[in-house]
Amino acid sequence: MKYRTLGRSGLKVSAISMGTFSFGGVGDFAKVANHGVSEARRLVDACLDGGVNVIDTANMYSLGRSEEIVGEVLDGRRERTLLTSKARMRIGDGPNDEGVSRYHLIRECELSLKRLRTDHIDIYFMHEWDGITPLEEMLSALDALMRAGKIRYIGCSNYSGWQIMKALGIADAKALPRFVTQQIHYTLEAREAEYELLPIAVDQGVGVMVWSPLAAGLLSGRFDRDTFPADSRQAAGWSEPPIRDSERLWSIVDVLKDIAGARGVTAAQVSIAWTLTRPGIASLVVGGTEESHFTDNIAAVDLELTTEELERLNLVSRLPYIYPYWHQHNFARDRFSPADWALHASYEDVGKV
C-alpha cells in the first residue's frame, strides 16, 4: 500500500480506502448488497491486511446499520484505522432530520459515535450542500465538535466549486475550521470535477477522496454493451451514477480492456491506476461484494501506466473544452498556475486537432 498526505493536513491516508456502502442492506441499499457482520468482518480483514487505513461510512447508509456493523467489526482494533462518517442527508421524517444546522450536526455526530463504538471520528464529511443553513452556523458547530475531541478533521462531499470556496472563505475570515478534503465522484467516465474541483484541490489544499471510482462497477470490465451481470446493482435497478453517453462509456471500457489485456492486469486496475495519477487525488474509496474485488483494487496501487497508455485513456474520455477554459487556453496559458494545469494539461494538444 502507498500512503498520501490528505490535502493541506498532516494526515496520511492509504491510496485505497474501504467503502461500507454495502453493509446493512436496509431499504434501497439492498440493491447494492446486504453484508452482515460476519461478511463485513471478512472484507474488513482483507482490507486491513492489504494496508488500507481508512474505512468510510455515513449515518444514512442503511439508516445507521452500516455504522453499527463497522463499530462491531472494529471493536478492539479501532486504533488500526481512520474512521470517516458523514451527516446532512435526511434520516427521518422530522423537520430537523436533515441539513447542517448546529442541532442536526451535533445530534448526528453523537449518534454516529455510539453506533461506531468510538469516542471520535477522524474525518467528518458534510455529505451534501445545504443552501439554507448559514455556513457560519455549520462551521461553528463543527468547531465545537473538534474542540470537544469528537471529530479530528472536516470535509465536504458533493459540493460545487463556488460552494467550497465560499465555505473556505468564511472559515478563513472567522478563524473557523477549514475543509481538508472533499469526497467527490470522479472517474474516467465522469471527469466534470476537472473543471473546478481538482483545481481547487491543488490551489486550496482540499485533498480529493473519490467515491465510486469504478462508476458503480461500469469501469471494472465485467460489463458489456448488452447485459449487466445478474448480481450487479444495475440489474437490481440502481441508477447512480447517471450515464449520459453510453457509447462514450463503452469506448472507454474498450480501451481499458485493451490496455489491461496487454499488461496482464484487470480493466478495474487500469482505471484505478489512471485515477491515482490525477492532480489532488489522495485516496479512492472502493467498495465490493467479495474479497477479490478489494484485493484486486488494492493491487492497482502498484500499477504504473506508461505515458502512451495515459494519453490513450485521456483522449477517449476527455470532456468538451467549455468556456471560459478554451479562451484561457488561447490567451492566458503562459501565466497558468499548477491549479490551472489540473484542468488544462489534458488539453495541451487541443490546438493541434
PDB file of N, CA and C in Angstrom, residues 51-141:
ATOM      1  N   GLY A  51      -3.227  -3.166   3.874  1.00  0.00           N
ATOM      2  CA  GLY A  51      -2.641  -1.873   4.200  1.00  0.00           C
ATOM      3  C   GLY A  51      -3.606  -0.701   4.191  1.00  0.00           C
ATOM      4  N   VAL A  52      -4.876  -0.955   3.949  1.00  0.00           N
ATOM      5  CA  VAL A  52      -5.871   0.118   3.967  1.00  0.00           C
ATOM      6  C   VAL A  52      -5.983   0.675   5.386  1.00  0.00           C
ATOM      7  N   ASN A  53      -5.924   1.999   5.524  1.00  0.00           N
ATOM      8  CA  ASN A  53      -6.044   2.574   6.870  1.00  0.00           C
ATOM      9  C   ASN A  53      -7.240   3.516   7.012  1.00  0.00           C
ATOM     10  N   VAL A  54      -8.109   3.576   5.995  1.00  0.00           N
ATOM     11  CA  VAL A  54      -9.301   4.419   6.054  1.00  0.00           C
ATOM     12  C   VAL A  54     -10.540   3.569   5.782  1.00  0.00           C
ATOM     13  N   ILE A  55     -11.492   3.617   6.693  1.00  0.00           N
ATOM     14  CA  ILE A  55     -12.787   2.963   6.486  1.00  0.00           C
ATOM     15  C   ILE A  55     -13.852   4.048   6.482  1.00  0.00           C
ATOM     16  N   ASP A  56     -14.597   4.097   5.405  1.00  0.00           N
ATOM     17  CA  ASP A  56     -15.532   5.187   5.146  1.00  0.00           C
ATOM     18  C   ASP A  56     -16.971   4.715   5.282  1.00  0.00           C
ATOM     19  N   THR A  57     -17.766   5.474   6.046  1.00  0.00           N
ATOM     20  CA  THR A  57     -19.174   5.149   6.189  1.00  0.00           C
ATOM     21  C   THR A  57     -19.967   6.447   6.276  1.00  0.00           C
ATOM     22  N   ALA A  58     -21.244   6.357   6.613  1.00  0.00           N
ATOM     23  CA  ALA A  58     -22.100   7.542   6.733  1.00  0.00           C
ATOM     24  C   ALA A  58     -23.294   7.194   7.601  1.00  0.00           C
ATOM     25  N   ASN A  59     -23.865   8.212   8.219  1.00  0.00           N
ATOM     26  CA  ASN A  59     -25.004   7.966   9.102  1.00  0.00           C
ATOM     27  C   ASN A  59     -26.227   7.453   8.346  1.00  0.00           C
ATOM     28  N   MET A  60     -26.328   7.772   7.051  1.00  0.00           N
ATOM     29  CA  MET A  60     -27.524   7.377   6.313  1.00  0.00           C
ATOM     30  C   MET A  60     -27.366   6.070   5.548  1.00  0.00           C
ATOM     31  N   TYR A  61     -26.176   5.474   5.546  1.00  0.00           N
ATOM     32  CA  TYR A  61     -26.012   4.187   4.883  1.00  0.00           C
ATOM     33  C   TYR A  61     -26.807   3.134   5.650  1.00  0.00           C
ATOM     34  N   SER A  62     -27.804   2.590   4.988  1.00  0.00           N
ATOM     35  CA  SER A  62     -28.717   1.635   5.625  1.00  0.00           C
ATOM     36  C   SER A  62     -29.273   2.183   6.936  1.00  0.00           C
ATOM     37  N   LEU A  63     -29.519   3.493   6.940  1.00  0.00           N
ATOM     38  CA  LEU A  63     -30.133   4.169   8.088  1.00  0.00           C
ATOM     39  C   LEU A  63     -29.386   3.899   9.402  1.00  0.00           C
ATOM     40  N   GLY A  64     -28.072   3.932   9.327  1.00  0.00           N
ATOM     41  CA  GLY A  64     -27.248   3.755  10.511  1.00  0.00           C
ATOM     42  C   GLY A  64     -26.717   2.352  10.709  1.00  0.00           C
ATOM     43  N   ARG A  65     -27.283   1.379  10.019  1.00  0.00           N
ATOM     44  CA  ARG A  65     -26.847  -0.003  10.216  1.00  0.00           C
ATOM     45  C   ARG A  65     -25.403  -0.205   9.761  1.00  0.00           C
ATOM     46  N   SER A  66     -24.984   0.489   8.709  1.00  0.00           N
ATOM     47  CA  SER A  66     -23.592   0.374   8.265  1.00  0.00           C
ATOM     48  C   SER A  66     -22.640   0.788   9.377  1.00  0.00           C
ATOM     49  N   GLU A  67     -22.920   1.903  10.035  1.00  0.00           N
ATOM     50  CA  GLU A  67     -22.068   2.337  11.143  1.00  0.00           C
ATOM     51  C   GLU A  67     -22.060   1.305  12.269  1.00  0.00           C
ATOM     52  N   GLU A  68     -23.209   0.740  12.571  1.00  0.00           N
ATOM     53  CA  GLU A  68     -23.268  -0.270  13.635  1.00  0.00           C
ATOM     54  C   GLU A  68     -22.386  -1.462  13.307  1.00  0.00           C
ATOM     55  N   ILE A  69     -22.433  -1.902  12.066  1.00  0.00           N
ATOM     56  CA  ILE A  69     -21.623  -3.060  11.667  1.00  0.00           C
ATOM     57  C   ILE A  69     -20.139  -2.708  11.713  1.00  0.00           C
ATOM     58  N   VAL A  70     -19.775  -1.530  11.215  1.00  0.00           N
ATOM     59  CA  VAL A  70     -18.380  -1.098  11.278  1.00  0.00           C
ATOM     60  C   VAL A  70     -17.907  -1.065  12.728  1.00  0.00           C
ATOM     61  N   GLY A  71     -18.726  -0.510  13.611  1.00  0.00           N
ATOM     62  CA  GLY A  71     -18.362  -0.437  15.015  1.00  0.00           C
ATOM     63  C   GLY A  71     -18.131  -1.802  15.628  1.00  0.00           C
ATOM     64  N   GLU A  72     -19.000  -2.761  15.305  1.00  0.00           N
ATOM     65  CA  GLU A  72     -18.852  -4.111  15.852  1.00  0.00           C
ATOM     66  C   GLU A  72     -17.618  -4.803  15.294  1.00  0.00           C
ATOM     67  N   VAL A  73     -17.388  -4.653  13.998  1.00  0.00           N
ATOM     68  CA  VAL A  73     -16.254  -5.324  13.358  1.00  0.00           C
ATOM     69  C   VAL A  73     -14.920  -4.771  13.858  1.00  0.00           C
ATOM     70  N   LEU A  74     -14.875  -3.466  14.132  1.00  0.00           N
ATOM     71  CA  LEU A  74     -13.619  -2.840  14.562  1.00  0.00           C
ATOM     72  C   LEU A  74     -13.435  -2.846  16.072  1.00  0.00           C
ATOM     73  N   ASP A  75     -14.388  -3.349  16.811  1.00  0.00           N
ATOM     74  CA  ASP A  75     -14.296  -3.361  18.262  1.00  0.00           C
ATOM     75  C   ASP A  75     -13.015  -4.078  18.697  1.00  0.00           C
ATOM     76  N   GLY A  76     -12.194  -3.379  19.456  1.00  0.00           N
ATOM     77  CA  GLY A  76     -10.930  -3.950  19.920  1.00  0.00           C
ATOM     78  C   GLY A  76      -9.747  -3.666  19.027  1.00  0.00           C
ATOM     79  N   ARG A  77      -9.984  -3.096  17.858  1.00  0.00           N
ATOM     80  CA  ARG A  77      -8.872  -2.759  16.966  1.00  0.00           C
ATOM     81  C   ARG A  77      -9.112  -1.422  16.264  1.00  0.00           C
ATOM     82  N   ARG A  78      -9.839  -0.571  16.924  1.00  0.00           N
ATOM     83  CA  ARG A  78     -10.154   0.747  16.368  1.00  0.00           C
ATOM     84  C   ARG A  78      -8.890   1.538  16.038  1.00  0.00           C
ATOM     85  N   GLU A  79      -7.835   1.348  16.825  1.00  0.00           N
ATOM     86  CA  GLU A  79      -6.621   2.143  16.655  1.00  0.00           C
ATOM     87  C   GLU A  79      -5.909   1.862  15.338  1.00  0.00           C
ATOM     88  N   ARG A  80      -6.292   0.788  14.638  1.00  0.00           N
ATOM     89  CA  ARG A  80      -5.640   0.457  13.366  1.00  0.00           C
ATOM     90  C   ARG A  80      -6.191   1.261  12.202  1.00  0.00           C
ATOM     91  N   THR A  81      -7.252   1.998  12.415  1.00  0.00           N
ATOM     92  CA  THR A  81      -7.925   2.621  11.289  1.00  0.00           C
ATOM     93  C   THR A  81      -8.237   4.096  11.532  1.00  0.00           C
ATOM     94  N   LEU A  82      -8.403   4.801  10.423  1.00  0.00           N
ATOM     95  CA  LEU A  82      -9.020   6.108  10.422  1.00  0.00           C
ATOM     96  C   LEU A  82     -10.469   5.903  10.015  1.00  0.00           C
ATOM     97  N   LEU A  83     -11.383   6.435  10.796  1.00  0.00           N
ATOM     98  CA  LEU A  83     -12.806   6.294  10.506  1.00  0.00           C
ATOM     99  C   LEU A  83     -13.367   7.603   9.971  1.00  0.00           C
ATOM    100  N   THR A  84     -14.118   7.506   8.883  1.00  0.00           N
ATOM    101  CA  THR A  84     -14.844   8.670   8.403  1.00  0.00           C
ATOM    102  C   THR A  84     -16.332   8.392   8.513  1.00  0.00           C
ATOM    103  N   SER A  85     -17.092   9.452   8.719  1.00  0.00           N
ATOM    104  CA  SER A  85     -18.541   9.346   8.598  1.00  0.00           C
ATOM    105  C   SER A  85     -19.068  10.673   8.067  1.00  0.00           C
ATOM    106  N   LYS A  86     -20.380  10.730   7.885  1.00  0.00           N
ATOM    107  CA  LYS A  86     -20.977  11.881   7.207  1.00  0.00           C
ATOM    108  C   LYS A  86     -22.323  12.214   7.839  1.00  0.00           C
ATOM    109  N   ALA A  87     -22.721  13.471   7.634  1.00  0.00           N
ATOM    110  CA  ALA A  87     -24.048  13.906   8.047  1.00  0.00           C
ATOM    111  C   ALA A  87     -24.529  14.973   7.085  1.00  0.00           C
ATOM    112  N   ARG A  88     -25.817  15.088   6.943  1.00  0.00           N
ATOM    113  CA  ARG A  88     -26.532  16.107   6.199  1.00  0.00           C
ATOM    114  C   ARG A  88     -27.803  15.536   5.578  1.00  0.00           C
ATOM    115  N   MET A  89     -27.731  14.302   5.041  1.00  0.00           N
ATOM    116  CA  MET A  89     -28.859  13.708   4.342  1.00  0.00           C
ATOM    117  C   MET A  89     -30.036  13.495   5.305  1.00  0.00           C
ATOM    118  N   ARG A  90     -31.226  13.388   4.758  1.00  0.00           N
ATOM    119  CA  ARG A  90     -32.420  13.136   5.571  1.00  0.00           C
ATOM    120  C   ARG A  90     -32.346  11.728   6.158  1.00  0.00           C
ATOM    121  N   ILE A  91     -32.566  11.653   7.474  1.00  0.00           N
ATOM    122  CA  ILE A  91     -32.521  10.357   8.154  1.00  0.00           C
ATOM    123  C   ILE A  91     -33.778  10.117   9.002  1.00  0.00           C
ATOM    124  N   GLY A  92     -34.821  10.909   8.774  1.00  0.00           N
ATOM    125  CA  GLY A  92     -36.075  10.746   9.494  1.00  0.00           C
ATOM    126  C   GLY A  92     -37.130  11.651   8.900  1.00  0.00           C
ATOM    127  N   ASP A  93     -38.307  11.660   9.513  1.00  0.00           N
ATOM    128  CA  ASP A  93     -39.428  12.426   8.981  1.00  0.00           C
ATOM    129  C   ASP A  93     -39.579  13.814   9.602  1.00  0.00           C
ATOM    130  N   GLY A  94     -38.794  14.126  10.611  1.00  0.00           N
ATOM    131  CA  GLY A  94     -38.938  15.396  11.302  1.00  0.00           C
ATOM    132  C   GLY A  94     -38.353  16.563  10.535  1.00  0.00           C
ATOM    133  N   PRO A  95     -38.741  17.799  10.879  1.00  0.00           N
ATOM    134  CA  PRO A  95     -38.253  18.981  10.166  1.00  0.00           C
ATOM    135  C   PRO A  95     -36.763  19.242  10.341  1.00  0.00           C
ATOM    136  N   ASN A  96     -36.161  18.687  11.398  1.00  0.00           N
ATOM    137  CA  ASN A  96     -34.730  18.873  11.634  1.00  0.00           C
ATOM    138  C   ASN A  96     -33.922  17.595  11.407  1.00  0.00           C
ATOM    139  N   ASP A  97     -34.505  16.672  10.648  1.00  0.00           N
ATOM    140  CA  ASP A  97     -33.836  15.397  10.383  1.00  0.00           C
ATOM    141  C   ASP A  97     -32.985  15.434   9.119  1.00  0.00           C
ATOM    142  N   GLU A  98     -32.582  16.609   8.693  1.00  0.00           N
ATOM    143  CA  GLU A  98     -31.654  16.762   7.581  1.00  0.00           C
ATOM    144  C   GLU A  98     -30.975  18.117   7.709  1.00  0.00           C
ATOM    145  N   GLY A  99     -29.944  18.330   6.900  1.00  0.00           N
ATOM    146  CA  GLY A  99     -29.259  19.613   6.870  1.00  0.00           C
ATOM    147  C   GLY A  99     -28.003  19.641   7.710  1.00  0.00           C
ATOM    148  N   VAL A 100     -27.410  20.841   7.816  1.00  0.00           N
ATOM    149  CA  VAL A 100     -26.177  21.003   8.583  1.00  0.00           C
ATOM    150  C   VAL A 100     -26.347  22.058   9.673  1.00  0.00           C
ATOM    151  N   SER A 101     -27.555  22.154  10.216  1.00  0.00           N
ATOM    152  CA  SER A 101     -27.767  23.045  11.356  1.00  0.00           C
ATOM    153  C   SER A 101     -26.936  22.554  12.549  1.00  0.00           C
ATOM    154  N   ARG A 102     -26.688  23.440  13.491  1.00  0.00           N
ATOM    155  CA  ARG A 102     -25.960  23.063  14.707  1.00  0.00           C
ATOM    156  C   ARG A 102     -26.686  21.923  15.408  1.00  0.00           C
ATOM    157  N   TYR A 103     -28.008  22.022  15.473  1.00  0.00           N
ATOM    158  CA  TYR A 103     -28.806  20.985  16.113  1.00  0.00           C
ATOM    159  C   TYR A 103     -28.573  19.636  15.440  1.00  0.00           C
ATOM    160  N   HIS A 104     -28.702  19.606  14.125  1.00  0.00           N
ATOM    161  CA  HIS A 104     -28.623  18.333  13.405  1.00  0.00           C
ATOM    162  C   HIS A 104     -27.216  17.732  13.473  1.00  0.00           C
ATOM    163  N   LEU A 105     -26.201  18.557  13.256  1.00  0.00           N
ATOM    164  CA  LEU A 105     -24.837  18.029  13.209  1.00  0.00           C
ATOM    165  C   LEU A 105     -24.398  17.464  14.559  1.00  0.00           C
ATOM    166  N   ILE A 106     -24.653  18.191  15.638  1.00  0.00           N
ATOM    167  CA  ILE A 106     -24.216  17.698  16.955  1.00  0.00           C
ATOM    168  C   ILE A 106     -24.989  16.439  17.320  1.00  0.00           C
ATOM    169  N   ARG A 107     -26.287  16.431  17.059  1.00  0.00           N
ATOM    170  CA  ARG A 107     -27.072  15.226  17.355  1.00  0.00           C
ATOM    171  C   ARG A 107     -26.583  14.033  16.552  1.00  0.00           C
ATOM    172  N   GLU A 108     -26.373  14.228  15.253  1.00  0.00           N
ATOM    173  CA  GLU A 108     -25.977  13.105  14.407  1.00  0.00           C
ATOM    174  C   GLU A 108     -24.571  12.622  14.693  1.00  0.00           C
ATOM    175  N   CYS A 109     -23.679  13.528  15.042  1.00  0.00           N
ATOM    176  CA  CYS A 109     -22.332  13.106  15.421  1.00  0.00           C
ATOM    177  C   CYS A 109     -22.380  12.229  16.668  1.00  0.00           C
ATOM    178  N   GLU A 110     -23.155  12.631  17.659  1.00  0.00           N
ATOM    179  CA  GLU A 110     -23.283  11.834  18.884  1.00  0.00           C
ATOM    180  C   GLU A 110     -23.841  10.446  18.583  1.00  0.00           C
ATOM    181  N   LEU A 111     -24.857  10.381  17.732  1.00  0.00           N
ATOM    182  CA  LEU A 111     -25.446   9.087  17.376  1.00  0.00           C
ATOM    183  C   LEU A 111     -24.456   8.225  16.600  1.00  0.00           C
ATOM    184  N   SER A 112     -23.695   8.844  15.680  1.00  0.00           N
ATOM    185  CA  SER A 112     -22.703   8.080  14.922  1.00  0.00           C
ATOM    186  C   SER A 112     -21.633   7.515  15.839  1.00  0.00           C
ATOM    187  N   LEU A 113     -21.180   8.303  16.822  1.00  0.00           N
ATOM    188  CA  LEU A 113     -20.167   7.824  17.752  1.00  0.00           C
ATOM    189  C   LEU A 113     -20.655   6.598  18.519  1.00  0.00           C
ATOM    190  N   LYS A 114     -21.912   6.599  18.919  1.00  0.00           N
ATOM    191  CA  LYS A 114     -22.463   5.451  19.631  1.00  0.00           C
ATOM    192  C   LYS A 114     -22.518   4.224  18.735  1.00  0.00           C
ATOM    193  N   ARG A 115     -22.976   4.428  17.516  1.00  0.00           N
ATOM    194  CA  ARG A 115     -23.066   3.276  16.595  1.00  0.00           C
ATOM    195  C   ARG A 115     -21.686   2.737  16.245  1.00  0.00           C
ATOM    196  N   LEU A 116     -20.721   3.621  16.114  1.00  0.00           N
ATOM    197  CA  LEU A 116     -19.364   3.216  15.735  1.00  0.00           C
ATOM    198  C   LEU A 116     -18.538   2.706  16.920  1.00  0.00           C
ATOM    199  N   ARG A 117     -19.071   2.823  18.131  1.00  0.00           N
ATOM    200  CA  ARG A 117     -18.394   2.373  19.355  1.00  0.00           C
ATOM    201  C   ARG A 117     -17.027   3.039  19.513  1.00  0.00           C
ATOM    202  N   THR A 118     -16.992   4.334  19.287  1.00  0.00           N
ATOM    203  CA  THR A 118     -15.735   5.064  19.374  1.00  0.00           C
ATOM    204  C   THR A 118     -15.987   6.411  20.022  1.00  0.00           C
ATOM    205  N   ASP A 119     -14.905   7.062  20.442  1.00  0.00           N
ATOM    206  CA  ASP A 119     -15.062   8.383  21.053  1.00  0.00           C
ATOM    207  C   ASP A 119     -14.758   9.515  20.081  1.00  0.00           C
ATOM    208  N   HIS A 120     -14.317   9.171  18.856  1.00  0.00           N
ATOM    209  CA  HIS A 120     -14.050  10.225  17.883  1.00  0.00           C
ATOM    210  C   HIS A 120     -14.164   9.686  16.458  1.00  0.00           C
ATOM    211  N   ILE A 121     -14.466  10.592  15.539  1.00  0.00           N
ATOM    212  CA  ILE A 121     -14.476  10.318  14.101  1.00  0.00           C
ATOM    213  C   ILE A 121     -13.308  11.078  13.505  1.00  0.00           C
ATOM    214  N   ASP A 122     -12.493  10.410  12.717  1.00  0.00           N
ATOM    215  CA  ASP A 122     -11.272  11.040  12.218  1.00  0.00           C
ATOM    216  C   ASP A 122     -11.549  12.083  11.138  1.00  0.00           C
ATOM    217  N   ILE A 123     -12.446  11.781  10.219  1.00  0.00           N
ATOM    218  CA  ILE A 123     -12.826  12.754   9.180  1.00  0.00           C
ATOM    219  C   ILE A 123     -14.349  12.783   9.126  1.00  0.00           C
ATOM    220  N   TYR A 124     -14.916  13.951   9.349  1.00  0.00           N
ATOM    221  CA  TYR A 124     -16.368  14.109   9.365  1.00  0.00           C
ATOM    222  C   TYR A 124     -16.768  14.937   8.150  1.00  0.00           C
ATOM    223  N   PHE A 125     -17.516  14.299   7.262  1.00  0.00           N
ATOM    224  CA  PHE A 125     -17.898  14.932   5.997  1.00  0.00           C
ATOM    225  C   PHE A 125     -19.298  15.535   6.073  1.00  0.00           C
ATOM    226  N   MET A 126     -19.427  16.725   5.485  1.00  0.00           N
ATOM    227  CA  MET A 126     -20.735  17.274   5.184  1.00  0.00           C
ATOM    228  C   MET A 126     -21.170  16.631   3.868  1.00  0.00           C
ATOM    229  N   HIS A 127     -22.148  15.755   3.941  1.00  0.00           N
ATOM    230  CA  HIS A 127     -22.453  14.804   2.871  1.00  0.00           C
ATOM    231  C   HIS A 127     -23.025  15.462   1.616  1.00  0.00           C
ATOM    232  N   GLU A 128     -23.567  16.650   1.767  1.00  0.00           N
ATOM    233  CA  GLU A 128     -24.202  17.335   0.639  1.00  0.00           C
ATOM    234  C   GLU A 128     -24.372  18.801   1.019  1.00  0.00           C
ATOM    235  N   TRP A 129     -24.507  19.654   0.042  1.00  0.00           N
ATOM    236  CA  TRP A 129     -24.707  21.085   0.256  1.00  0.00           C
ATOM    237  C   TRP A 129     -26.055  21.348   0.930  1.00  0.00           C
ATOM    238  N   ASP A 130     -26.067  22.323   1.818  1.00  0.00           N
ATOM    239  CA  ASP A 130     -27.303  22.814   2.442  1.00  0.00           C
ATOM    240  C   ASP A 130     -27.342  24.315   2.204  1.00  0.00           C
ATOM    241  N   GLY A 131     -28.202  24.767   1.309  1.00  0.00           N
ATOM    242  CA  GLY A 131     -28.259  26.168   0.950  1.00  0.00           C
ATOM    243  C   GLY A 131     -29.073  27.016   1.901  1.00  0.00           C
ATOM    244  N   ILE A 132     -29.641  26.424   2.945  1.00  0.00           N
ATOM    245  CA  ILE A 132     -30.464  27.167   3.904  1.00  0.00           C
ATOM    246  C   ILE A 132     -29.678  27.529   5.158  1.00  0.00           C
ATOM    247  N   THR A 133     -28.942  26.565   5.702  1.00  0.00           N
ATOM    248  CA  THR A 133     -28.181  26.827   6.927  1.00  0.00           C
ATOM    249  C   THR A 133     -26.984  27.733   6.640  1.00  0.00           C
ATOM    250  N   PRO A 134     -26.813  28.822   7.376  1.00  0.00           N
ATOM    251  CA  PRO A 134     -25.628  29.672   7.187  1.00  0.00           C
ATOM    252  C   PRO A 134     -24.348  28.862   7.406  1.00  0.00           C
ATOM    253  N   LEU A 135     -23.358  29.111   6.571  1.00  0.00           N
ATOM    254  CA  LEU A 135     -22.102  28.379   6.697  1.00  0.00           C
ATOM    255  C   LEU A 135     -21.419  28.667   8.036  1.00  0.00           C
ATOM    256  N   GLU A 136     -21.610  29.871   8.571  1.00  0.00           N
ATOM    257  CA  GLU A 136     -21.053  30.180   9.886  1.00  0.00           C
ATOM    258  C   GLU A 136     -21.624  29.245  10.952  1.00  0.00           C
ATOM    259  N   GLU A 137     -22.898  28.924  10.860  1.00  0.00           N
ATOM    260  CA  GLU A 137     -23.505  28.017  11.831  1.00  0.00           C
ATOM    261  C   GLU A 137     -22.934  26.612  11.700  1.00  0.00           C
ATOM    262  N   MET A 138     -22.819  26.135  10.456  1.00  0.00           N
ATOM    263  CA  MET A 138     -22.262  24.810  10.226  1.00  0.00           C
ATOM    264  C   MET A 138     -20.827  24.721  10.748  1.00  0.00           C
ATOM    265  N   LEU A 139     -20.001  25.675  10.361  1.00  0.00           N
ATOM    266  CA  LEU A 139     -18.587  25.623  10.735  1.00  0.00           C
ATOM    267  C   LEU A 139     -18.384  25.806  12.234  1.00  0.00           C
ATOM    268  N   SER A 140     -19.207  26.623  12.879  1.00  0.00           N
ATOM    269  CA  SER A 140     -19.066  26.794  14.337  1.00  0.00           C
ATOM    270  C   SER A 140     -19.476  25.524  15.068  1.00  0.00           C
ATOM    271  N   ALA A 141     -20.481  24.812  14.546  1.00  0.00           N
ATOM    272  CA  ALA A 141     -20.859  23.535  15.159  1.00  0.00           C
ATOM    273  C   ALA A 141     -19.740  22.514  15.009  1.00  0.00           C
TER     274      ALA A 141
END
